[in-house]
Amino acid sequence: MRLLDSSVPLPVRPRRVLVAGTSGSGKTTLAARIGEILDLPHVEIDGLHHGPNWTPRPSFREDVEEFTAQPRWVTEWQYTAVRPLLVERADLMVWLDLPRSTVMRQVVWRTLRRRVRREELWNGNVEPPLHTFFRDRDHIVRWAWRTHSGYRDRVLTALAERLDLPVVRLTSRREVDAWAALLASRPPTGEVDTHGPEDT
């Protein structure tokens, strides 16, 4: 694994970027930020997965196959069914390896804000009532807490299949902001020399 930290500028300009991290780590926010800086289309993968009433969309995998076959994109590394495909086709991973305390603070605040404001998420869905936290084992806050400890192993296991994939590991909000600022101030110009889906 080619592991980089927040102080190292990217040597070349990536074309297909994954943002990895547990639920509530800020993947979508950072993916959108990277898309703006590098002028990459941001595909929010939750929007492809969730249909009305939180039902999975039947075309999810086909949709992921289609957009990852394009030469340029940035998205979040989520969903077991497509994680291997995403890793296979990416040329950079940005890994939000944040402390549990940071993640929980973010996911609790996000959940409260979305519920109070009745924010529409994907395909008409909104956060469920707050009381579902107590009876739904997979409530997003409980899910974030339960899955945090095992996420690092999931990343390392996946990357064992792509030892050539550069990984930027960010371990705090300060590092996230510092790296994004560095990327904006010194965007790489050379292209990654890889054989992506468009080259096959």
mmCIF file with all atom_site columns, C-alpha atoms in Angstrom:
data_model
loop_
_atom_site.group_PDB
_atom_site.id
_atom_site.type_symbol
_atom_site.label_atom_id
_atom_site.label_alt_id
_atom_site.label_comp_id
_atom_site.label_asym_id
_atom_site.label_entity_id
_atom_site.label_seq_id
_atom_site.pdbx_PDB_ins_code
_atom_site.Cartn_x
_atom_site.Cartn_y
_atom_site.Cartn_z
_atom_site.occupancy
_atom_site.B_iso_or_equiv
_atom_site.pdbx_formal_charge
_atom_site.auth_seq_id
_atom_site.auth_comp_id
_atom_site.auth_asym_id
_atom_site.auth_atom_id
_atom_site.pdbx_PDB_model_num
ATOM 1   C CA . MET A 1 1   ? 0.000   0.000  0.000   1.00 0.00 ? 1   MET A CA 1
ATOM 2   C CA . ARG A 1 2   ? 1.281   3.476  -0.895  1.00 0.00 ? 2   ARG A CA 1
ATOM 3   C CA . LEU A 1 3   ? 0.251   5.366  2.232   1.00 0.00 ? 3   LEU A CA 1
ATOM 4   C CA . LEU A 1 4   ? 0.324   9.175  2.175   1.00 0.00 ? 4   LEU A CA 1
ATOM 5   C CA . ASP A 1 5   ? -0.517  11.672 4.894   1.00 0.00 ? 5   ASP A CA 1
ATOM 6   C CA . SER A 1 6   ? -2.009  15.163 4.909   1.00 0.00 ? 6   SER A CA 1
ATOM 7   C CA . SER A 1 7   ? 1.345   16.891 4.330   1.00 0.00 ? 7   SER A CA 1
ATOM 8   C CA . VAL A 1 8   ? 2.246   15.096 1.102   1.00 0.00 ? 8   VAL A CA 1
ATOM 9   C CA . PRO A 1 9   ? 1.014   16.660 -2.162  1.00 0.00 ? 9   PRO A CA 1
ATOM 10  C CA . LEU A 1 10  ? -0.376  14.213 -4.681  1.00 0.00 ? 10  LEU A CA 1
ATOM 11  C CA . PRO A 1 11  ? 2.311   13.584 -7.297  1.00 0.00 ? 11  PRO A CA 1
ATOM 12  C CA . VAL A 1 12  ? -0.211  13.184 -10.126 1.00 0.00 ? 12  VAL A CA 1
ATOM 13  C CA . ARG A 1 13  ? -3.818  14.124 -10.763 1.00 0.00 ? 13  ARG A CA 1
ATOM 14  C CA . PRO A 1 14  ? -6.224  11.248 -9.974  1.00 0.00 ? 14  PRO A CA 1
ATOM 15  C CA . ARG A 1 15  ? -9.214  10.592 -12.183 1.00 0.00 ? 15  ARG A CA 1
ATOM 16  C CA . ARG A 1 16  ? -11.201 8.078  -10.125 1.00 0.00 ? 16  ARG A CA 1
ATOM 17  C CA . VAL A 1 17  ? -11.289 8.758  -6.393  1.00 0.00 ? 17  VAL A CA 1
ATOM 18  C CA . LEU A 1 18  ? -12.810 6.819  -3.503  1.00 0.00 ? 18  LEU A CA 1
ATOM 19  C CA . VAL A 1 19  ? -13.471 8.377  -0.107  1.00 0.00 ? 19  VAL A CA 1
ATOM 20  C CA . ALA A 1 20  ? -13.558 5.709  2.607   1.00 0.00 ? 20  ALA A CA 1
ATOM 21  C CA . GLY A 1 21  ? -14.664 6.011  6.215   1.00 0.00 ? 21  GLY A CA 1
ATOM 22  C CA . THR A 1 22  ? -17.233 4.813  8.703   1.00 0.00 ? 22  THR A CA 1
ATOM 23  C CA . SER A 1 23  ? -20.783 6.152  8.718   1.00 0.00 ? 23  SER A CA 1
ATOM 24  C CA . GLY A 1 24  ? -20.695 9.741  9.915   1.00 0.00 ? 24  GLY A CA 1
ATOM 25  C CA . SER A 1 25  ? -17.024 10.314 9.119   1.00 0.00 ? 25  SER A CA 1
ATOM 26  C CA . GLY A 1 26  ? -17.761 12.934 6.458   1.00 0.00 ? 26  GLY A CA 1
ATOM 27  C CA . LYS A 1 27  ? -17.238 10.933 3.277   1.00 0.00 ? 27  LYS A CA 1
ATOM 28  C CA . THR A 1 28  ? -19.856 12.702 1.191   1.00 0.00 ? 28  THR A CA 1
ATOM 29  C CA . THR A 1 29  ? -18.754 16.165 2.249   1.00 0.00 ? 29  THR A CA 1
ATOM 30  C CA . LEU A 1 30  ? -15.128 15.439 1.416   1.00 0.00 ? 30  LEU A CA 1
ATOM 31  C CA . ALA A 1 31  ? -15.997 13.686 -1.853  1.00 0.00 ? 31  ALA A CA 1
ATOM 32  C CA . ALA A 1 32  ? -17.916 16.771 -2.991  1.00 0.00 ? 32  ALA A CA 1
ATOM 33  C CA . ARG A 1 33  ? -14.987 18.960 -1.949  1.00 0.00 ? 33  ARG A CA 1
ATOM 34  C CA . ILE A 1 34  ? -12.510 16.837 -3.912  1.00 0.00 ? 34  ILE A CA 1
ATOM 35  C CA . GLY A 1 35  ? -14.825 16.942 -6.914  1.00 0.00 ? 35  GLY A CA 1
ATOM 36  C CA . GLU A 1 36  ? -14.836 20.738 -6.871  1.00 0.00 ? 36  GLU A CA 1
ATOM 37  C CA . ILE A 1 37  ? -11.065 21.017 -6.491  1.00 0.00 ? 37  ILE A CA 1
ATOM 38  C CA . LEU A 1 38  ? -10.150 18.454 -9.160  1.00 0.00 ? 38  LEU A CA 1
ATOM 39  C CA . ASP A 1 39  ? -13.170 19.091 -11.401 1.00 0.00 ? 39  ASP A CA 1
ATOM 40  C CA . LEU A 1 40  ? -14.398 15.504 -11.062 1.00 0.00 ? 40  LEU A CA 1
ATOM 41  C CA . PRO A 1 41  ? -18.078 14.505 -11.225 1.00 0.00 ? 41  PRO A CA 1
ATOM 42  C CA . HIS A 1 42  ? -19.238 13.569 -7.723  1.00 0.00 ? 42  HIS A CA 1
ATOM 43  C CA . VAL A 1 43  ? -21.573 10.567 -7.725  1.00 0.00 ? 43  VAL A CA 1
ATOM 44  C CA . GLU A 1 44  ? -23.255 10.265 -4.321  1.00 0.00 ? 44  GLU A CA 1
ATOM 45  C CA . ILE A 1 45  ? -23.538 6.510  -4.032  1.00 0.00 ? 45  ILE A CA 1
ATOM 46  C CA . ASP A 1 46  ? -26.312 6.650  -1.410  1.00 0.00 ? 46  ASP A CA 1
ATOM 47  C CA . GLY A 1 47  ? -28.517 8.248  -4.047  1.00 0.00 ? 47  GLY A CA 1
ATOM 48  C CA . LEU A 1 48  ? -27.984 5.248  -6.317  1.00 0.00 ? 48  LEU A CA 1
ATOM 49  C CA . HIS A 1 49  ? -28.672 2.740  -3.556  1.00 0.00 ? 49  HIS A CA 1
ATOM 50  C CA . HIS A 1 50  ? -31.721 4.126  -1.732  1.00 0.00 ? 50  HIS A CA 1
ATOM 51  C CA . GLY A 1 51  ? -35.078 4.067  -3.451  1.00 0.00 ? 51  GLY A CA 1
ATOM 52  C CA . PRO A 1 52  ? -38.344 5.400  -1.976  1.00 0.00 ? 52  PRO A CA 1
ATOM 53  C CA . ASN A 1 53  ? -39.014 4.298  1.611   1.00 0.00 ? 53  ASN A CA 1
ATOM 54  C CA . TRP A 1 54  ? -35.362 3.301  2.003   1.00 0.00 ? 54  TRP A CA 1
ATOM 55  C CA . THR A 1 55  ? -35.746 0.295  -0.284  1.00 0.00 ? 55  THR A CA 1
ATOM 56  C CA . PRO A 1 56  ? -32.648 -0.687 -2.288  1.00 0.00 ? 56  PRO A CA 1
ATOM 57  C CA . ARG A 1 57  ? -32.914 0.198  -5.967  1.00 0.00 ? 57  ARG A CA 1
ATOM 58  C CA . PRO A 1 58  ? -32.828 -2.907 -8.212  1.00 0.00 ? 58  PRO A CA 1
ATOM 59  C CA . SER A 1 59  ? -30.516 -1.160 -10.673 1.00 0.00 ? 59  SER A CA 1
ATOM 60  C CA . PHE A 1 60  ? -27.935 -0.237 -8.027  1.00 0.00 ? 60  PHE A CA 1
ATOM 61  C CA . ARG A 1 61  ? -25.094 -2.482 -9.149  1.00 0.00 ? 61  ARG A CA 1
ATOM 62  C CA . GLU A 1 62  ? -25.731 -1.739 -12.818 1.00 0.00 ? 62  GLU A CA 1
ATOM 63  C CA . ASP A 1 63  ? -25.647 1.991  -12.064 1.00 0.00 ? 63  ASP A CA 1
ATOM 64  C CA . VAL A 1 64  ? -22.348 1.626  -10.232 1.00 0.00 ? 64  VAL A CA 1
ATOM 65  C CA . GLU A 1 65  ? -20.922 -0.454 -13.083 1.00 0.00 ? 65  GLU A CA 1
ATOM 66  C CA . GLU A 1 66  ? -21.946 2.271  -15.514 1.00 0.00 ? 66  GLU A CA 1
ATOM 67  C CA . PHE A 1 67  ? -20.519 5.297  -13.740 1.00 0.00 ? 67  PHE A CA 1
ATOM 68  C CA . THR A 1 68  ? -17.279 3.570  -12.711 1.00 0.00 ? 68  THR A CA 1
ATOM 69  C CA . ALA A 1 69  ? -16.669 2.682  -16.358 1.00 0.00 ? 69  ALA A CA 1
ATOM 70  C CA . GLN A 1 70  ? -16.328 6.412  -17.012 1.00 0.00 ? 70  GLN A CA 1
ATOM 71  C CA . PRO A 1 71  ? -12.855 7.958  -16.994 1.00 0.00 ? 71  PRO A CA 1
ATOM 72  C CA . ARG A 1 72  ? -13.475 10.486 -14.214 1.00 0.00 ? 72  ARG A CA 1
ATOM 73  C CA . TRP A 1 73  ? -15.446 10.388 -10.944 1.00 0.00 ? 73  TRP A CA 1
ATOM 74  C CA . VAL A 1 74  ? -15.324 10.677 -7.168  1.00 0.00 ? 74  VAL A CA 1
ATOM 75  C CA . THR A 1 75  ? -17.602 8.729  -4.852  1.00 0.00 ? 75  THR A CA 1
ATOM 76  C CA . GLU A 1 76  ? -17.920 7.184  -1.410  1.00 0.00 ? 76  GLU A CA 1
ATOM 77  C CA . TRP A 1 77  ? -16.656 3.667  -0.676  1.00 0.00 ? 77  TRP A CA 1
ATOM 78  C CA . GLN A 1 78  ? -19.831 1.980  0.551   1.00 0.00 ? 78  GLN A CA 1
ATOM 79  C CA . TYR A 1 79  ? -21.986 -1.129 0.180   1.00 0.00 ? 79  TYR A CA 1
ATOM 80  C CA . THR A 1 80  ? -20.567 -4.634 0.275   1.00 0.00 ? 80  THR A CA 1
ATOM 81  C CA . ALA A 1 81  ? -21.959 -5.563 -3.137  1.00 0.00 ? 81  ALA A CA 1
ATOM 82  C CA . VAL A 1 82  ? -19.862 -2.954 -4.958  1.00 0.00 ? 82  VAL A CA 1
ATOM 83  C CA . ARG A 1 83  ? -16.868 -2.258 -2.716  1.00 0.00 ? 83  ARG A CA 1
ATOM 84  C CA . PRO A 1 84  ? -14.540 -4.654 -4.619  1.00 0.00 ? 84  PRO A CA 1
ATOM 85  C CA . LEU A 1 85  ? -15.540 -3.098 -7.939  1.00 0.00 ? 85  LEU A CA 1
ATOM 86  C CA . LEU A 1 86  ? -14.920 0.411  -6.635  1.00 0.00 ? 86  LEU A CA 1
ATOM 87  C CA . VAL A 1 87  ? -11.472 -0.491 -5.314  1.00 0.00 ? 87  VAL A CA 1
ATOM 88  C CA . GLU A 1 88  ? -10.606 -2.229 -8.578  1.00 0.00 ? 88  GLU A CA 1
ATOM 89  C CA . ARG A 1 89  ? -11.443 0.828  -10.672 1.00 0.00 ? 89  ARG A CA 1
ATOM 90  C CA . ALA A 1 90  ? -10.148 3.633  -8.439  1.00 0.00 ? 90  ALA A CA 1
ATOM 91  C CA . ASP A 1 91  ? -6.752  5.274  -8.804  1.00 0.00 ? 91  ASP A CA 1
ATOM 92  C CA . LEU A 1 92  ? -6.794  6.978  -5.381  1.00 0.00 ? 92  LEU A CA 1
ATOM 93  C CA . MET A 1 93  ? -8.408  6.284  -2.028  1.00 0.00 ? 93  MET A CA 1
ATOM 94  C CA . VAL A 1 94  ? -8.796  8.952  0.641   1.00 0.00 ? 94  VAL A CA 1
ATOM 95  C CA . TRP A 1 95  ? -9.323  7.200  3.974   1.00 0.00 ? 95  TRP A CA 1
ATOM 96  C CA . LEU A 1 96  ? -11.032 9.078  6.802   1.00 0.00 ? 96  LEU A CA 1
ATOM 97  C CA . ASP A 1 97  ? -9.613  7.110  9.719   1.00 0.00 ? 97  ASP A CA 1
ATOM 98  C CA . LEU A 1 98  ? -11.116 9.358  12.396  1.00 0.00 ? 98  LEU A CA 1
ATOM 99  C CA . PRO A 1 99  ? -11.460 8.643  16.134  1.00 0.00 ? 99  PRO A CA 1
ATOM 100 C CA . ARG A 1 100 ? -14.742 7.172  17.299  1.00 0.00 ? 100 ARG A CA 1
ATOM 101 C CA . SER A 1 101 ? -15.431 10.280 19.410  1.00 0.00 ? 101 SER A CA 1
ATOM 102 C CA . THR A 1 102 ? -15.183 12.516 16.329  1.00 0.00 ? 102 THR A CA 1
ATOM 103 C CA . VAL A 1 103 ? -17.362 10.247 14.224  1.00 0.00 ? 103 VAL A CA 1
ATOM 104 C CA . MET A 1 104 ? -20.049 9.930  16.884  1.00 0.00 ? 104 MET A CA 1
ATOM 105 C CA . ARG A 1 105 ? -20.189 13.674 17.461  1.00 0.00 ? 105 ARG A CA 1
ATOM 106 C CA . GLN A 1 106 ? -20.610 14.232 13.732  1.00 0.00 ? 106 GLN A CA 1
ATOM 107 C CA . VAL A 1 107 ? -23.189 11.512 13.131  1.00 0.00 ? 107 VAL A CA 1
ATOM 108 C CA . VAL A 1 108 ? -25.328 12.517 16.132  1.00 0.00 ? 108 VAL A CA 1
ATOM 109 C CA . TRP A 1 109 ? -25.336 16.179 15.104  1.00 0.00 ? 109 TRP A CA 1
ATOM 110 C CA . ARG A 1 110 ? -26.081 15.306 11.475  1.00 0.00 ? 110 ARG A CA 1
ATOM 111 C CA . THR A 1 111 ? -28.950 13.009 12.429  1.00 0.00 ? 111 THR A CA 1
ATOM 112 C CA . LEU A 1 112 ? -30.521 15.585 14.746  1.00 0.00 ? 112 LEU A CA 1
ATOM 113 C CA . ARG A 1 113 ? -30.206 18.344 12.162  1.00 0.00 ? 113 ARG A CA 1
ATOM 114 C CA . ARG A 1 114 ? -31.702 16.283 9.380   1.00 0.00 ? 114 ARG A CA 1
ATOM 115 C CA . ARG A 1 115 ? -34.602 15.111 11.510  1.00 0.00 ? 115 ARG A CA 1
ATOM 116 C CA . VAL A 1 116 ? -35.468 18.498 13.001  1.00 0.00 ? 116 VAL A CA 1
ATOM 117 C CA . ARG A 1 117 ? -35.318 20.183 9.597   1.00 0.00 ? 117 ARG A CA 1
ATOM 118 C CA . ARG A 1 118 ? -37.004 17.246 7.860   1.00 0.00 ? 118 ARG A CA 1
ATOM 119 C CA . GLU A 1 119 ? -34.285 17.349 5.227   1.00 0.00 ? 119 GLU A CA 1
ATOM 120 C CA . GLU A 1 120 ? -35.040 15.276 2.156   1.00 0.00 ? 120 GLU A CA 1
ATOM 121 C CA . LEU A 1 121 ? -32.186 12.911 1.442   1.00 0.00 ? 121 LEU A CA 1
ATOM 122 C CA . TRP A 1 122 ? -32.448 10.524 -1.525  1.00 0.00 ? 122 TRP A CA 1
ATOM 123 C CA . ASN A 1 123 ? -35.584 9.802  -3.533  1.00 0.00 ? 123 ASN A CA 1
ATOM 124 C CA . GLY A 1 124 ? -37.897 11.401 -0.992  1.00 0.00 ? 124 GLY A CA 1
ATOM 125 C CA . ASN A 1 125 ? -36.452 9.724  2.094   1.00 0.00 ? 125 ASN A CA 1
ATOM 126 C CA . VAL A 1 126 ? -36.050 11.520 5.417   1.00 0.00 ? 126 VAL A CA 1
ATOM 127 C CA . GLU A 1 127 ? -34.429 10.491 8.694   1.00 0.00 ? 127 GLU A CA 1
ATOM 128 C CA . PRO A 1 128 ? -36.793 8.326  10.808  1.00 0.00 ? 128 PRO A CA 1
ATOM 129 C CA . PRO A 1 129 ? -38.199 9.623  14.116  1.00 0.00 ? 129 PRO A CA 1
ATOM 130 C CA . LEU A 1 130 ? -35.571 10.003 16.809  1.00 0.00 ? 130 LEU A CA 1
ATOM 131 C CA . HIS A 1 131 ? -37.207 7.387  19.058  1.00 0.00 ? 131 HIS A CA 1
ATOM 132 C CA . THR A 1 132 ? -36.269 4.689  16.534  1.00 0.00 ? 132 THR A CA 1
ATOM 133 C CA . PHE A 1 133 ? -32.756 4.921  17.966  1.00 0.00 ? 133 PHE A CA 1
ATOM 134 C CA . PHE A 1 134 ? -33.954 2.796  20.890  1.00 0.00 ? 134 PHE A CA 1
ATOM 135 C CA . ARG A 1 135 ? -35.612 -0.016 18.927  1.00 0.00 ? 135 ARG A CA 1
ATOM 136 C CA . ASP A 1 136 ? -33.734 -0.146 15.622  1.00 0.00 ? 136 ASP A CA 1
ATOM 137 C CA . ARG A 1 137 ? -30.423 -1.959 15.949  1.00 0.00 ? 137 ARG A CA 1
ATOM 138 C CA . ASP A 1 138 ? -29.346 -0.545 12.593  1.00 0.00 ? 138 ASP A CA 1
ATOM 139 C CA . HIS A 1 139 ? -30.243 3.058  13.362  1.00 0.00 ? 139 HIS A CA 1
ATOM 140 C CA . ILE A 1 140 ? -27.467 5.127  11.797  1.00 0.00 ? 140 ILE A CA 1
ATOM 141 C CA . VAL A 1 141 ? -26.096 6.306  15.157  1.00 0.00 ? 141 VAL A CA 1
ATOM 142 C CA . ARG A 1 142 ? -25.986 2.775  16.586  1.00 0.00 ? 142 ARG A CA 1
ATOM 143 C CA . TRP A 1 143 ? -24.595 1.473  13.310  1.00 0.00 ? 143 TRP A CA 1
ATOM 144 C CA . ALA A 1 144 ? -21.776 4.039  13.368  1.00 0.00 ? 144 ALA A CA 1
ATOM 145 C CA . TRP A 1 145 ? -20.854 3.052  16.920  1.00 0.00 ? 145 TRP A CA 1
ATOM 146 C CA . ARG A 1 146 ? -20.995 -0.696 16.255  1.00 0.00 ? 146 ARG A CA 1
ATOM 147 C CA . THR A 1 147 ? -19.045 -0.747 13.003  1.00 0.00 ? 147 THR A CA 1
ATOM 148 C CA . HIS A 1 148 ? -16.328 1.776  13.822  1.00 0.00 ? 148 HIS A CA 1
ATOM 149 C CA . SER A 1 149 ? -13.895 -0.659 15.428  1.00 0.00 ? 149 SER A CA 1
ATOM 150 C CA . GLY A 1 150 ? -13.883 -3.072 12.491  1.00 0.00 ? 150 GLY A CA 1
ATOM 151 C CA . TYR A 1 151 ? -13.636 -0.559 9.682   1.00 0.00 ? 151 TYR A CA 1
ATOM 152 C CA . ARG A 1 152 ? -9.844  -0.365 9.600   1.00 0.00 ? 152 ARG A CA 1
ATOM 153 C CA . ASP A 1 153 ? -9.573  -4.113 9.004   1.00 0.00 ? 153 ASP A CA 1
ATOM 154 C CA . ARG A 1 154 ? -12.098 -3.840 6.176   1.00 0.00 ? 154 ARG A CA 1
ATOM 155 C CA . VAL A 1 155 ? -10.016 -1.154 4.476   1.00 0.00 ? 155 VAL A CA 1
ATOM 156 C CA . LEU A 1 156 ? -6.730  -3.006 4.908   1.00 0.00 ? 156 LEU A CA 1
ATOM 157 C CA . THR A 1 157 ? -8.241  -6.262 3.665   1.00 0.00 ? 157 THR A CA 1
ATOM 158 C CA . ALA A 1 158 ? -9.584  -4.567 0.537   1.00 0.00 ? 158 ALA A CA 1
ATOM 159 C CA . LEU A 1 159 ? -6.336  -2.777 -0.146  1.00 0.00 ? 159 LEU A CA 1
ATOM 160 C CA . ALA A 1 160 ? -4.401  -6.030 0.068   1.00 0.00 ? 160 ALA A CA 1
ATOM 161 C CA . GLU A 1 161 ? -5.919  -6.724 -3.348  1.00 0.00 ? 161 GLU A CA 1
ATOM 162 C CA . ARG A 1 162 ? -4.676  -3.378 -4.715  1.00 0.00 ? 162 ARG A CA 1
ATOM 163 C CA . LEU A 1 163 ? -1.200  -2.835 -3.298  1.00 0.00 ? 163 LEU A CA 1
ATOM 164 C CA . ASP A 1 164 ? -0.541  -0.293 -6.055  1.00 0.00 ? 164 ASP A CA 1
ATOM 165 C CA . LEU A 1 165 ? -3.459  1.940  -5.017  1.00 0.00 ? 165 LEU A CA 1
ATOM 166 C CA . PRO A 1 166 ? -2.268  5.200  -3.377  1.00 0.00 ? 166 PRO A CA 1
ATOM 167 C CA . VAL A 1 167 ? -4.049  5.888  -0.087  1.00 0.00 ? 167 VAL A CA 1
ATOM 168 C CA . VAL A 1 168 ? -4.237  9.229  1.694   1.00 0.00 ? 168 VAL A CA 1
ATOM 169 C CA . ARG A 1 169 ? -4.949  8.468  5.367   1.00 0.00 ? 169 ARG A CA 1
ATOM 170 C CA . LEU A 1 170 ? -6.450  11.327 7.375   1.00 0.00 ? 170 LEU A CA 1
ATOM 171 C CA . THR A 1 171 ? -6.834  10.846 11.128  1.00 0.00 ? 171 THR A CA 1
ATOM 172 C CA . SER A 1 172 ? -8.419  14.097 12.339  1.00 0.00 ? 172 SER A CA 1
ATOM 173 C CA . ARG A 1 173 ? -10.624 16.943 11.150  1.00 0.00 ? 173 ARG A CA 1
ATOM 174 C CA . ARG A 1 174 ? -7.535  19.143 11.189  1.00 0.00 ? 174 ARG A CA 1
ATOM 175 C CA . GLU A 1 175 ? -5.761  16.786 8.817   1.00 0.00 ? 175 GLU A CA 1
ATOM 176 C CA . VAL A 1 176 ? -8.800  16.650 6.539   1.00 0.00 ? 176 VAL A CA 1
ATOM 177 C CA . ASP A 1 177 ? -8.892  20.437 6.263   1.00 0.00 ? 177 ASP A CA 1
ATOM 178 C CA . ALA A 1 178 ? -5.114  20.701 5.858   1.00 0.00 ? 178 ALA A CA 1
ATOM 179 C CA . TRP A 1 179 ? -5.054  18.117 3.080   1.00 0.00 ? 179 TRP A CA 1
ATOM 180 C CA . ALA A 1 180 ? -7.991  19.690 1.228   1.00 0.00 ? 180 ALA A CA 1
ATOM 181 C CA . ALA A 1 181 ? -6.324  23.095 1.486   1.00 0.00 ? 181 ALA A CA 1
ATOM 182 C CA . LEU A 1 182 ? -3.069  21.645 0.153   1.00 0.00 ? 182 LEU A CA 1
ATOM 183 C CA . LEU A 1 183 ? -4.916  19.973 -2.709  1.00 0.00 ? 183 LEU A CA 1
ATOM 184 C CA . ALA A 1 184 ? -6.630  23.257 -3.595  1.00 0.00 ? 184 ALA A CA 1
ATOM 185 C CA . SER A 1 185 ? -3.431  25.286 -3.430  1.00 0.00 ? 185 SER A CA 1
ATOM 186 C CA . ARG A 1 186 ? -1.256  22.760 -5.267  1.00 0.00 ? 186 ARG A CA 1
ATOM 187 C CA . PRO A 1 187 ? -3.525  20.661 -7.483  1.00 0.00 ? 187 PRO A CA 1
ATOM 188 C CA . PRO A 1 188 ? -1.528  17.994 -9.333  1.00 0.00 ? 188 PRO A CA 1
ATOM 189 C CA . THR A 1 189 ? -1.306  18.353 -13.090 1.00 0.00 ? 189 THR A CA 1
ATOM 190 C CA . GLY A 1 190 ? 0.039   15.035 -14.406 1.00 0.00 ? 190 GLY A CA 1
ATOM 191 C CA . GLU A 1 191 ? -2.385  12.162 -14.975 1.00 0.00 ? 191 GLU A CA 1
ATOM 192 C CA . VAL A 1 192 ? -2.209  8.850  -13.135 1.00 0.00 ? 192 VAL A CA 1
ATOM 193 C CA . ASP A 1 193 ? -0.525  6.271  -15.338 1.00 0.00 ? 193 ASP A CA 1
ATOM 194 C CA . THR A 1 194 ? -2.978  3.409  -14.882 1.00 0.00 ? 194 THR A CA 1
ATOM 195 C CA . HIS A 1 195 ? -5.151  1.253  -17.093 1.00 0.00 ? 195 HIS A CA 1
ATOM 196 C CA . GLY A 1 196 ? -8.686  2.122  -16.080 1.00 0.00 ? 196 GLY A CA 1
ATOM 197 C CA . PRO A 1 197 ? -11.999 0.845  -17.436 1.00 0.00 ? 197 PRO A CA 1
ATOM 198 C CA . GLU A 1 198 ? -11.850 3.269  -20.340 1.00 0.00 ? 198 GLU A CA 1
ATOM 199 C CA . ASP A 1 199 ? -8.559  1.743  -21.508 1.00 0.00 ? 199 ASP A CA 1
ATOM 200 C CA . THR A 1 200 ? -9.795  -1.817 -21.823 1.00 0.00 ? 200 THR A CA 1
#
